[in-house]
Short mmCIF file of C-alpha atoms in Angstrom, two decimals:
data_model
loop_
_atom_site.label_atom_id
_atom_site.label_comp_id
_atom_site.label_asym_id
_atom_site.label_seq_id
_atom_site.Cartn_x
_atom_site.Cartn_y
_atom_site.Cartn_z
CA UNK A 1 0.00 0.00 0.00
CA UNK A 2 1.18 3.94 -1.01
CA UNK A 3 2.41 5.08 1.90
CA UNK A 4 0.12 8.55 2.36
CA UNK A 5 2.13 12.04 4.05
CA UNK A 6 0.76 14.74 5.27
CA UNK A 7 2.19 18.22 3.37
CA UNK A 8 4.39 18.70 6.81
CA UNK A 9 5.87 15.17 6.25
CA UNK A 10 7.14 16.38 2.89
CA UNK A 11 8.43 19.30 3.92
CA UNK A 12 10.39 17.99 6.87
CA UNK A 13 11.92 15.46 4.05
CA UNK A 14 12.94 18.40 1.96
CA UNK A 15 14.42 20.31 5.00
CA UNK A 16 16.09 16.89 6.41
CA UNK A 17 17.79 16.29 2.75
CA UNK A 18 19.74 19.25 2.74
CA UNK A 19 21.69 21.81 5.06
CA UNK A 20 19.93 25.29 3.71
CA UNK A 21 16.61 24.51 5.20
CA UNK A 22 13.06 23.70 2.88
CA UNK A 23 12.51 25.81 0.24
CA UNK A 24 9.04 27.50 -0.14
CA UNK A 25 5.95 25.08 -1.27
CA UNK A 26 5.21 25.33 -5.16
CA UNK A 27 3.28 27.82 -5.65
CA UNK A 28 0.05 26.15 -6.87
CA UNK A 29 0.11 25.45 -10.83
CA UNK A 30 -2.75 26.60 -12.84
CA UNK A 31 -5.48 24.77 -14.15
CA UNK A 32 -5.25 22.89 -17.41
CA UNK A 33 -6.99 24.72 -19.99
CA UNK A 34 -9.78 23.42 -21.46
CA UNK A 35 -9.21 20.80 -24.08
CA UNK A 36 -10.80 22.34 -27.44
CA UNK A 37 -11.91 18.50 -28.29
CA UNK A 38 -13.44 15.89 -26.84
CA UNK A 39 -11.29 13.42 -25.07
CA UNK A 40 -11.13 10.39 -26.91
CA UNK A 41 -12.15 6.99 -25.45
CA UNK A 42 -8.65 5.39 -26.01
CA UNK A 43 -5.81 5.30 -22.96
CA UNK A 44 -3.02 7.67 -23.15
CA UNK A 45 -0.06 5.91 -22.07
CA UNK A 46 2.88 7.59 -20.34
CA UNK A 47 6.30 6.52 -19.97
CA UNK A 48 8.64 7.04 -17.03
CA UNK A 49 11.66 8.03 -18.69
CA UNK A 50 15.23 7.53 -17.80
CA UNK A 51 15.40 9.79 -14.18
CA UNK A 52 13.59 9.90 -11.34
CA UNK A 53 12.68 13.98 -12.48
CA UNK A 54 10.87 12.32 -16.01
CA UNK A 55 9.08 9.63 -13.80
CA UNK A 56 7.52 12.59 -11.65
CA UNK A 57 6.76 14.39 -15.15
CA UNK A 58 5.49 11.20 -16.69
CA UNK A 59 2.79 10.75 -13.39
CA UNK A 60 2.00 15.09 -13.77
CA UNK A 61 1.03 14.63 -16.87
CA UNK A 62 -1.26 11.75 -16.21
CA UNK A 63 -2.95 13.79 -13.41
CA UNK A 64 -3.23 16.65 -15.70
CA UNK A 65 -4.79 14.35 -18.59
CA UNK A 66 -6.95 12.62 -16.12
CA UNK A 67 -8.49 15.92 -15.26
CA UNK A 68 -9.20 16.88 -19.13
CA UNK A 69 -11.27 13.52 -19.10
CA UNK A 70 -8.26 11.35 -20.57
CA UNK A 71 -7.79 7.66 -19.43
CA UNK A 72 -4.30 8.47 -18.46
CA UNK A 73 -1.77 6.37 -16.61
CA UNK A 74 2.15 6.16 -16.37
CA UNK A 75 3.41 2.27 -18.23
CA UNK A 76 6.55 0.91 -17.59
CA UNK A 77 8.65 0.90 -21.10
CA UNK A 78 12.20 0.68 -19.44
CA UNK A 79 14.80 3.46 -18.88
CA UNK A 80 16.46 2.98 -21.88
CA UNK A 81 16.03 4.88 -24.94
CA UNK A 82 16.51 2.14 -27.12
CA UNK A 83 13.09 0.49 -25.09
CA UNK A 84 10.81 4.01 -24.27
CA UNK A 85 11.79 5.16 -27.89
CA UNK A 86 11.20 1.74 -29.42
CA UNK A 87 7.96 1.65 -27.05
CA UNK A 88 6.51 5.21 -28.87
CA UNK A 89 7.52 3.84 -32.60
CA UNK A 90 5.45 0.71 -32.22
CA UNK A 91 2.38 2.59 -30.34
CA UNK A 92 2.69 0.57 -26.87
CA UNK A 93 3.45 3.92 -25.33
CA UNK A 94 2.33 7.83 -26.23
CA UNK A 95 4.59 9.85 -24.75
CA UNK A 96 7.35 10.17 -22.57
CA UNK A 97 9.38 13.76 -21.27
CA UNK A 98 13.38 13.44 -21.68
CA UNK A 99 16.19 15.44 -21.94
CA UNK A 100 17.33 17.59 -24.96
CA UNK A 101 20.96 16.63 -25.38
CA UNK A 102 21.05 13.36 -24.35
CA UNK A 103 18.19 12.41 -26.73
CA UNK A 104 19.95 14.25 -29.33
CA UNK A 105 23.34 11.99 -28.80
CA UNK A 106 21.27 9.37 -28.72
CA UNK A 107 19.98 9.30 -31.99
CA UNK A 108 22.79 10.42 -33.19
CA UNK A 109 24.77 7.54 -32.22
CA UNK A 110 26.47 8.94 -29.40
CA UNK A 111 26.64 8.28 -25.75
CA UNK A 112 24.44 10.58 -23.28
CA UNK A 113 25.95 12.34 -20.68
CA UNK A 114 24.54 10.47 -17.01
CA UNK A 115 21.94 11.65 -15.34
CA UNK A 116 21.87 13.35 -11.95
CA UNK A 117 19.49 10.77 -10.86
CA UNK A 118 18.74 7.39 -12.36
CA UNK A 119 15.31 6.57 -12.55
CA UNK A 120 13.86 4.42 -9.29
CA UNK A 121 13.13 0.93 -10.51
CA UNK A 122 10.57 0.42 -7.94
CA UNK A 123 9.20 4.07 -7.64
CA UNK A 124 11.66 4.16 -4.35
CA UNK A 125 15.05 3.29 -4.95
CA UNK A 126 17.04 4.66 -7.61
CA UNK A 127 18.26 2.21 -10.24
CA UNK A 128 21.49 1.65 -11.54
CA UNK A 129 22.76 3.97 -14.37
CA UNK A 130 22.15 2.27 -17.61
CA UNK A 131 25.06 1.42 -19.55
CA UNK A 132 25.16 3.98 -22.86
CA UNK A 133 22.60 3.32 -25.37
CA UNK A 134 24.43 3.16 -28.69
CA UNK A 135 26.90 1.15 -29.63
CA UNK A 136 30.31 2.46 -30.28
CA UNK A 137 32.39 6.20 -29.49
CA UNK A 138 31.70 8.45 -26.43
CA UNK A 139 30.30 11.56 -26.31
CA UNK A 140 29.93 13.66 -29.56
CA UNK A 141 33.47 15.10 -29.71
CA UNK A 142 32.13 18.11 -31.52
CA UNK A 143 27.95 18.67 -31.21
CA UNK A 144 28.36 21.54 -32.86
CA UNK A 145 30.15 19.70 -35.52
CA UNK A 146 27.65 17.04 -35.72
CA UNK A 147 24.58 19.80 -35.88
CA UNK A 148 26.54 21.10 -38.66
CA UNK A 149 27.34 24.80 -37.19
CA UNK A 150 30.44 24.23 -37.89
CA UNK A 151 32.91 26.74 -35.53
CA UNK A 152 29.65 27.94 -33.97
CA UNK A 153 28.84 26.13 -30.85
CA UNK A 154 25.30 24.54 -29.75
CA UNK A 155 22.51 26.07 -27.76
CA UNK A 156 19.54 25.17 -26.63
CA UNK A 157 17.81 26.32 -29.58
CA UNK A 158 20.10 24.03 -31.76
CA UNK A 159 19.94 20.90 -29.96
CA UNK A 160 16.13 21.05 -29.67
CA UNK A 161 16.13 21.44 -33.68
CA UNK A 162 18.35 19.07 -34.25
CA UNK A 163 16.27 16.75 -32.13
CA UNK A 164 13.28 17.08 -34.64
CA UNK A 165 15.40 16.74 -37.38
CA UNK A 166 16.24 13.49 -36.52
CA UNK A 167 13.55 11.70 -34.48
CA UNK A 168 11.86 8.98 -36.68
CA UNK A 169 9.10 9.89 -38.32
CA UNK A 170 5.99 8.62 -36.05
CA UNK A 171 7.65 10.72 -33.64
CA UNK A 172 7.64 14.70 -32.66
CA UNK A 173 8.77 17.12 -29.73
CA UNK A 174 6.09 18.63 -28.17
CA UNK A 175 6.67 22.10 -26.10
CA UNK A 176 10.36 22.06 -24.52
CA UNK A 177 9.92 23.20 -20.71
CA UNK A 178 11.56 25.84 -19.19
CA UNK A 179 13.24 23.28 -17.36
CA UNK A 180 17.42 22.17 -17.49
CA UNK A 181 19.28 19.72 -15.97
CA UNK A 182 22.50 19.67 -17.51
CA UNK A 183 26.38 20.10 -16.27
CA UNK A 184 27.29 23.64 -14.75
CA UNK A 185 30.92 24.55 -13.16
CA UNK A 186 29.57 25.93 -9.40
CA UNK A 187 31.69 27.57 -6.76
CA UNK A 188 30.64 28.98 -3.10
CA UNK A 189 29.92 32.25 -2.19
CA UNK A 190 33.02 32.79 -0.94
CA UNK A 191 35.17 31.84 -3.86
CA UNK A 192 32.81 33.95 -6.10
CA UNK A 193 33.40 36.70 -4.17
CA UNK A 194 37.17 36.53 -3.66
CA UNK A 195 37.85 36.34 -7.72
CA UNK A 196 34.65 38.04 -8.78
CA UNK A 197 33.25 35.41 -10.79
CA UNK A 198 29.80 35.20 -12.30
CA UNK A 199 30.34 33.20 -15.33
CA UNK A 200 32.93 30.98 -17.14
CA UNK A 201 34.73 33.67 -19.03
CA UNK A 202 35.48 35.32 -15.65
CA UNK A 203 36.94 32.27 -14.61
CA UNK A 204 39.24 31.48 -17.06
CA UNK A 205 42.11 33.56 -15.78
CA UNK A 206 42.25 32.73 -12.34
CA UNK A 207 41.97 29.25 -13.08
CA UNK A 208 45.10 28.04 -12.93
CA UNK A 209 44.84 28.80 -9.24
CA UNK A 210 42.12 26.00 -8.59
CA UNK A 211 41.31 23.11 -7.80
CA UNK A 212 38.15 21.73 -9.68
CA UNK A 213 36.27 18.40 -8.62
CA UNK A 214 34.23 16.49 -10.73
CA UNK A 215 32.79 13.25 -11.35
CA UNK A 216 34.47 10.15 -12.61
CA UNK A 217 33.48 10.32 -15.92
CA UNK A 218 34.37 14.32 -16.58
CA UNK A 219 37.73 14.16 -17.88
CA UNK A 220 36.86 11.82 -20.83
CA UNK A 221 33.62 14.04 -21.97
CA UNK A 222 33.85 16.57 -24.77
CA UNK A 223 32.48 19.37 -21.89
CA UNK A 224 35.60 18.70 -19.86
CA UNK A 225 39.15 19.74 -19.49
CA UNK A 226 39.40 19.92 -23.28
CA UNK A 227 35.87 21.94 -23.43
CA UNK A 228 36.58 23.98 -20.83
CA UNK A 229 40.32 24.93 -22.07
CA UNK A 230 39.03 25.41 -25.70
CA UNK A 231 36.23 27.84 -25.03
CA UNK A 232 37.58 29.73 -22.03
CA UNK A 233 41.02 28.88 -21.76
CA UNK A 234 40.50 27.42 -17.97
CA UNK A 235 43.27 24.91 -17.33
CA UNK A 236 42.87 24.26 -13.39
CA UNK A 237 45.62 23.88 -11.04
CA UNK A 238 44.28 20.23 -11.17
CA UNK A 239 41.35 18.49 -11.45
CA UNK A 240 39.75 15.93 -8.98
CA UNK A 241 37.78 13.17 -9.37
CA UNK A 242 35.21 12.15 -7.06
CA UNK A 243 32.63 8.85 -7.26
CA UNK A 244 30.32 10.45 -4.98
CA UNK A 245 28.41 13.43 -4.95
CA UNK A 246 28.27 14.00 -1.48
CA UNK A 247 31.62 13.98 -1.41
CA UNK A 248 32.53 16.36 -3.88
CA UNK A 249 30.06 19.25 -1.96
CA UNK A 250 31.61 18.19 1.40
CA UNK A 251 35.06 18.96 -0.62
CA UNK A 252 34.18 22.11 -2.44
CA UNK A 253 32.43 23.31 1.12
CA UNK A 254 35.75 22.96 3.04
CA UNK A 255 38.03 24.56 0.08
CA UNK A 256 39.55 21.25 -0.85
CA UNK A 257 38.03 21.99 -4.24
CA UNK A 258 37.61 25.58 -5.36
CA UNK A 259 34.96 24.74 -8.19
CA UNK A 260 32.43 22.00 -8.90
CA UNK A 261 30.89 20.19 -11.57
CA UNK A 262 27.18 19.41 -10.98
CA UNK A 263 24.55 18.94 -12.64
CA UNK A 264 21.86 22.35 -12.09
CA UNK A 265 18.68 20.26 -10.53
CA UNK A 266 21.05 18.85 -7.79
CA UNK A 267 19.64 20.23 -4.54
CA UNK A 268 22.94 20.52 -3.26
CA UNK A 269 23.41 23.88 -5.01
CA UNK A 270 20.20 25.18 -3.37
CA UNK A 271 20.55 23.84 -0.07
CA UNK A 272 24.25 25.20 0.17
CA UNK A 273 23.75 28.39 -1.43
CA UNK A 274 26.12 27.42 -4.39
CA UNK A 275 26.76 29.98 -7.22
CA UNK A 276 26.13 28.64 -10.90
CA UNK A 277 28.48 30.00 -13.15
CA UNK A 278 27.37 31.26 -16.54
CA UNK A 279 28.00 29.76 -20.05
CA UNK A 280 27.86 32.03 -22.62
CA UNK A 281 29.58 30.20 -25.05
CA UNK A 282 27.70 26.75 -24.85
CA UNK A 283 30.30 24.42 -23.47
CA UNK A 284 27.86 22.01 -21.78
CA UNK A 285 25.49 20.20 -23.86
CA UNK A 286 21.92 21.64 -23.30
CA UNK A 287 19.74 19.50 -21.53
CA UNK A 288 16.26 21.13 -21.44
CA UNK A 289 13.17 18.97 -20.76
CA UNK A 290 11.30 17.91 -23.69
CA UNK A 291 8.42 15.59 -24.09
CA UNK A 292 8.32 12.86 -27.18
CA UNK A 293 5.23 12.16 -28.12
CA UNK A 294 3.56 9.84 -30.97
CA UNK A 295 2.44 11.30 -34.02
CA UNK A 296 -0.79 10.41 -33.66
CA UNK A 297 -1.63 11.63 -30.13
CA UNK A 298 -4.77 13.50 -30.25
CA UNK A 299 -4.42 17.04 -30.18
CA UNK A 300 -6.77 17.71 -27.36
CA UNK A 301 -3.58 15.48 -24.90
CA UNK A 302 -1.21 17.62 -26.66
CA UNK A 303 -2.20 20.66 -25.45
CA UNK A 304 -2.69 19.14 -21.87
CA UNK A 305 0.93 18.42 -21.97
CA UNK A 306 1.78 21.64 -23.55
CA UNK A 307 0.30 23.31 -20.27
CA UNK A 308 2.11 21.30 -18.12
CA UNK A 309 5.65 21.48 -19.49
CA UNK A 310 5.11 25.47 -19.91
CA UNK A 311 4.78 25.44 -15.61
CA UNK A 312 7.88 23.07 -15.02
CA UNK A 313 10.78 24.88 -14.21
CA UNK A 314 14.43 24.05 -13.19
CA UNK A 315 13.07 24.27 -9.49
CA UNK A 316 10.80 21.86 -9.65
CA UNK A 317 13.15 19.68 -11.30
CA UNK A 318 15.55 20.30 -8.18
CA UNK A 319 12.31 19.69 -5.68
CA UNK A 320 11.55 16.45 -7.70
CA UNK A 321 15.60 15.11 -7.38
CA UNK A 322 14.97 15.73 -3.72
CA UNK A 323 12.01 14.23 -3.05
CA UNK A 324 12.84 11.08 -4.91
CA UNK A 325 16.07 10.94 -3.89
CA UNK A 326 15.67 11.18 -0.16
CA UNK A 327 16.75 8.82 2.64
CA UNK A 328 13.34 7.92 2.97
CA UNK A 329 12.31 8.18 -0.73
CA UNK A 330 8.99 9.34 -2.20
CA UNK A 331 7.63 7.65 -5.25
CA UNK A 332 7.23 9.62 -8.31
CA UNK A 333 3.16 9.34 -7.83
CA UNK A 334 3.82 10.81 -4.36
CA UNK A 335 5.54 13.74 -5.64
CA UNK A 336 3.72 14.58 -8.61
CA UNK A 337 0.78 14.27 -6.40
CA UNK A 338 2.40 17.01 -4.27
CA UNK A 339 3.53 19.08 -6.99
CA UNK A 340 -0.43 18.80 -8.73
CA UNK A 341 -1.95 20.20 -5.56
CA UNK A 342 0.65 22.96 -4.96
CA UNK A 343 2.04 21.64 -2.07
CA UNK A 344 -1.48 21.53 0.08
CA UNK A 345 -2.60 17.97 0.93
CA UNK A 346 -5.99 18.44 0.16
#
């Protein structure tokens, strides 16, 4: 049986989660507009994604379509793309949110970046990261390259084009949210205030003096050292790796690290009052959140999902990683349940 919380329960889980306290409640979302057709008698099925954020997403939109009179429920089509993709082509599934960049790579042959947070196998614990989808090569060694900008480099604008260009054709990208997660360089307060930095350009110069930690899997992506020295000439004093998280923020925190790679829907940069630094020239590959949907879902669901991805921003994505991420887990149904009725438990 679901375990059922009480709104306080949830809160104290966000505020136990992370040192700066709970952040504010979502503000309530607004209704779903009215759907200008009928809804049709057929099921709209839902995949969960590949993260614990798109298995929230996939269980909002569900309660969204519900409420426009769909038959609307969340499936289980794997984390993979090769099985939620494959899933939408042969019409088991209707449509499923991802991530911009990733799904990009992905068709393209390449291998995504990982995720923040894997998605929970069981709706509680997170599973383990999928090996890379395609076969073959790492990361693109040049997106821009392989959007064919040539020494212009990718934005969010690009990526999500390039996505359309290649899904297959029973496929198409509904409305991108507002939402990111991808990979940002983050410092503390401190460090942001002793070499005035706000975004990568300012940090190229003083890099040298640095220490940057990072993830185990940083040094061989395109975004790395080689990114990071080609478009703002940052060569740290050195780089460390780290294969935990919590680790890393417990180095940066006590200056063992000067900078951090994270991804931006980590809580740890909320709860620890982290500064994001800027990328103005597009190092890291945009990772905005974008729902696939079939071809042929009725126009009536589209909209429904339109709505919803308009109201999901990179905050809820960070409220989302926390809540299903948490010693004491929530299940994506939980959350989006919370998230649906603004935080009240009504």
């Amino acid at each position: 049986m679901s375990r059922r919380r009480t709104t306080a329960g949830l809160l104290a889980v966000v505020a136990l989660t992370g040192c700066g306290g709970a952040p504010e409640a979502p503000v309530a979302p607004s209704p779903v507009p009215a759907a200008t057709t009928s809804a049709p008698a057929g099921p709209v099925r839902i995949a969960a994604g590949p993260t614990g954020q798109t298995a929230v997403l996939a269980h909002v939109y569900a309660g969204r379509l519900q409420e426009a009179g769909f038959d609307a429920g969340v499936v289980d089509a794997g984390t993979g793309r090769a099985d939620y993709l494959g899933a939408l082509e042969r019409g088991d599934v209707d449509v499923v949110a991802d991530y911009s960049g990733n799904l990009y790579l992905y068709l393209r042959g390449r291998a995504p970046v990982g995720p923040a947070t894997t998605a929970p196998s069981d709706g509680a614990t997170p599973a383990p990261t999928s090996p890379a989808d395609p076969e073959g090569g790492g990361l693109a060694e040049d997106l821009s390259e392989l959007l064919g900008l040539g020494d212009e480099r990718a934005d969010d604008e690009d990526v999500l084009a390039g996505v359309q260009d290649v899904l297959p054709e029973e496929l198409r990208t509904l409305e991108p949210a507002p939402a990111e997660n991808t990979v940002a360089v983050v410092v503390t307060r401190a460090t942001a205030v002793e070499h005035g930095l706000s975004d990568l350009e300012d940090l190229g110069p003083v890099c040298g003096e640095l220490a940057v930690g990072t993830d185990l899997d940083f040094a061989g992506r395109s975004y790395g050292p080689e990114g990071l020295e080609d478009a703002y000439e940052c060569v740290p004093g050195r780089y460390v790796p780290f294969g935990d998280q919590d680790d890393l923020v417990d180095a940066l925190l006590e200056d063992r690290v000067q900078a951090a790679a994270l991804f931006t829907a980590s809580p740890a940069i909320e709860d620890n009052a982290l500064v994001v630094l800027a990328d103005p020239l597009h190092n890291f590959v945009p990772q905005r959140v974008v729902p696939v949907a079939a071809e042929e879902l009725p126009d009536a669901a589209v909209e429904v999902v339109n709505a919803v991805s308009a109201q999901i921003s990179t905050d809820d994505l960070v409220l989302m990683t926390r809540m299903t991420s948490a010693r004491d887990p929530y299940t994506p149904a939980e959350a989006a349940r919370y998230w649906l009725e603004g935080g009240d438990d009504t």
